[in-house]
Short mmCIF file of C-alpha atoms in Angstrom, two decimals:
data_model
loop_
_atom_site.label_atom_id
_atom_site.label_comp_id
_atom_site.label_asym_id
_atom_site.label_seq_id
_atom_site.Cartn_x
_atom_site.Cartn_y
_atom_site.Cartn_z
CA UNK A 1 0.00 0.00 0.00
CA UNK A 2 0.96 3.60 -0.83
CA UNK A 3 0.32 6.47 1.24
CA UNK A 4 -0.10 9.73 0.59
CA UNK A 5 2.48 12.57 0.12
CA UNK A 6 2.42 16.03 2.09
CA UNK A 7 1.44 17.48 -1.42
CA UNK A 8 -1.07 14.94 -2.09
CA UNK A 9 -3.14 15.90 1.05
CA UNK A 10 -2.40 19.81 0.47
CA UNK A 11 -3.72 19.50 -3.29
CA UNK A 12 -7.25 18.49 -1.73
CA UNK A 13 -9.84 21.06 -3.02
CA UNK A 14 -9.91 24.32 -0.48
CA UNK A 15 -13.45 24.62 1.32
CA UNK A 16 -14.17 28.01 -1.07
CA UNK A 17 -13.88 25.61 -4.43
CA UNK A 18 -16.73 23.43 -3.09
CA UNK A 19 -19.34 25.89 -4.71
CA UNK A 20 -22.71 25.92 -5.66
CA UNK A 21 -24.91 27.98 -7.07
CA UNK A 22 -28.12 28.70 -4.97
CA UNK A 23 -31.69 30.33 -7.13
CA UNK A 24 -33.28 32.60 -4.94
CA UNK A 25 -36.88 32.34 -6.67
CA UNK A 26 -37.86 35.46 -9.00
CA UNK A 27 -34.31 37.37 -7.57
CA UNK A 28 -31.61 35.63 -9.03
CA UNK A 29 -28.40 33.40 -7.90
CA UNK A 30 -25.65 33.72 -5.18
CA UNK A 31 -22.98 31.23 -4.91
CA UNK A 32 -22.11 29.18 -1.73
CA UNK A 33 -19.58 27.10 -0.68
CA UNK A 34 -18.64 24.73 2.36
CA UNK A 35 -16.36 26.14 4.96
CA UNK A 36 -13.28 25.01 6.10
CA UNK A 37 -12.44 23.13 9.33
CA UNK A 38 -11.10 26.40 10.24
CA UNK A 39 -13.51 28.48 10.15
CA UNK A 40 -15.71 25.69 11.36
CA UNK A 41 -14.15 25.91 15.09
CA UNK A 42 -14.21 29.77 14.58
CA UNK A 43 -17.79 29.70 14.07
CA UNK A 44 -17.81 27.31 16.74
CA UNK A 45 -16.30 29.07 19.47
CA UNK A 46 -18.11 32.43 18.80
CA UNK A 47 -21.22 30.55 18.85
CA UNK A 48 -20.42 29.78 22.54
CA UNK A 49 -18.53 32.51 23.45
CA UNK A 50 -21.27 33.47 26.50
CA UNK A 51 -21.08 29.98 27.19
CA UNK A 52 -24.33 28.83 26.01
CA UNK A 53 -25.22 28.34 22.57
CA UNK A 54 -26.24 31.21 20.27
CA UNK A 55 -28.07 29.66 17.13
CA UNK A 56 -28.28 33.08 15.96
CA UNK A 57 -24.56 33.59 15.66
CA UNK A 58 -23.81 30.26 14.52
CA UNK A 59 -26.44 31.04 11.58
CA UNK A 60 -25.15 34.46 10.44
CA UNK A 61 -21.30 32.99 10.51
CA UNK A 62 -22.71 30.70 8.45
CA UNK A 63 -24.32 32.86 5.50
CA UNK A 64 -21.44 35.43 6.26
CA UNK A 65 -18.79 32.64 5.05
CA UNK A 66 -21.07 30.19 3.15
CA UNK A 67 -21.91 32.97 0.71
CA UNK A 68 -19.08 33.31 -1.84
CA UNK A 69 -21.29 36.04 -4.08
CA UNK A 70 -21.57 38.54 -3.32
CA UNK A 71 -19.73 38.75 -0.05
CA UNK A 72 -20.94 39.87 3.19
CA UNK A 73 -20.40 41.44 6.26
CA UNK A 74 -21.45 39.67 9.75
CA UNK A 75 -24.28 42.80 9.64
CA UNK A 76 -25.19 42.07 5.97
CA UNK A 77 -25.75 38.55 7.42
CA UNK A 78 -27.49 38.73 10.75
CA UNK A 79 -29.81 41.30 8.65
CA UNK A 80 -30.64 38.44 6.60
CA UNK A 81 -31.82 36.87 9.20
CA UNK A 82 -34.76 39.07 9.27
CA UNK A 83 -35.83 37.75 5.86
CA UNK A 84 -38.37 34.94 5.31
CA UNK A 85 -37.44 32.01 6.49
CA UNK A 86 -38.48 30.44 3.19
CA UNK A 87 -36.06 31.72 1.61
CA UNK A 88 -32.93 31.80 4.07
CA UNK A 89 -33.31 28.63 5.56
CA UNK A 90 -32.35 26.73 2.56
CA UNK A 91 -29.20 28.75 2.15
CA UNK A 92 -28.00 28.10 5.35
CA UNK A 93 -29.15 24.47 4.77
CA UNK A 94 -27.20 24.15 1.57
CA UNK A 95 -23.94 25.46 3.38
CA UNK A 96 -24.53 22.86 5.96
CA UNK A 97 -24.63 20.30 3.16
CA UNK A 98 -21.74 21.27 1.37
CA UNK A 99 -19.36 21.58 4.83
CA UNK A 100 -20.55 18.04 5.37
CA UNK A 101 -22.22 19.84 9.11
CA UNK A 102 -25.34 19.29 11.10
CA UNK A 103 -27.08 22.41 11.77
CA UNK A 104 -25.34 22.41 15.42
CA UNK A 105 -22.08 22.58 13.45
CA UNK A 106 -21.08 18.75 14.16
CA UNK A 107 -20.15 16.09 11.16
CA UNK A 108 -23.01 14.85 9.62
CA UNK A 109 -23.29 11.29 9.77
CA UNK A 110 -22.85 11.31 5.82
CA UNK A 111 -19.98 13.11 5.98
CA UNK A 112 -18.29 10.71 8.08
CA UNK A 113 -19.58 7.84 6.18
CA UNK A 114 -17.88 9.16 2.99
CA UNK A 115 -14.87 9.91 4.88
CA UNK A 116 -14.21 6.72 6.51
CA UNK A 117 -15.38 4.86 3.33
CA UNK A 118 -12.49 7.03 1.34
CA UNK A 119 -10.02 5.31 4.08
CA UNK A 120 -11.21 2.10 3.17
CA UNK A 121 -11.23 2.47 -0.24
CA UNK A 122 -8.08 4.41 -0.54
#
């Protein structure tokens, strides 16, 4: 068996190329992406920064850096918030899918399926 090489693992797609585009009905497209382990425990942390927590933070990290285009602020995207949930909801659902997360920011169980069936495979 062969393993990897250190430029093997860093030539694995960044979270930002793992895009897709999102159809807001009758409005047009934006384009989303999955977010990086990184920014994963960032979003993490400052969800539970009072120690409890804050769905509402966790959400507006998430359509802050799940949104590729057009970019937004952390206002831009807690203002979004305010919108329908009709339409926001499956945003923030789709950059849950494509980070391989649980809306509480854990793996999915699909994402660790794939993952450990890569090992196997690999």
């Amino acid at each position: 068996m062969s393993y990897l090489s250190a430029d093997d693992l860093l030539a694995i797609s960044d979270a930002e190329d793992v895009r897709e585009e999102y159809d807001i009905a009758g409005l047009g497209k934006v384009a989303l992406c999955g977010l990086s382990l990184e920014t994963v425990y960032e979003a993490r942390e400052a969800a539970r920064e009072t120690g409890e927590w804050d769905g509402a933070r966790w959400e507006t990290l998430l359509l802050q850096h799940g949104i590729l285009e057009p970019r937004l602020t952390y206002d831009q995207a807690r203002k979004l918030r305010r919108k329908g949930a009709n339409v926001i909801q499956p945003i923030i659902e789709a950059v849950l899918r494509l980070s391989g997360l649980t809306s509480t920011g854990e793996m999915s169980a699909e994402a660790v399926d794939a993952a450990e069936a890569s090992f196997r495979n690999g």
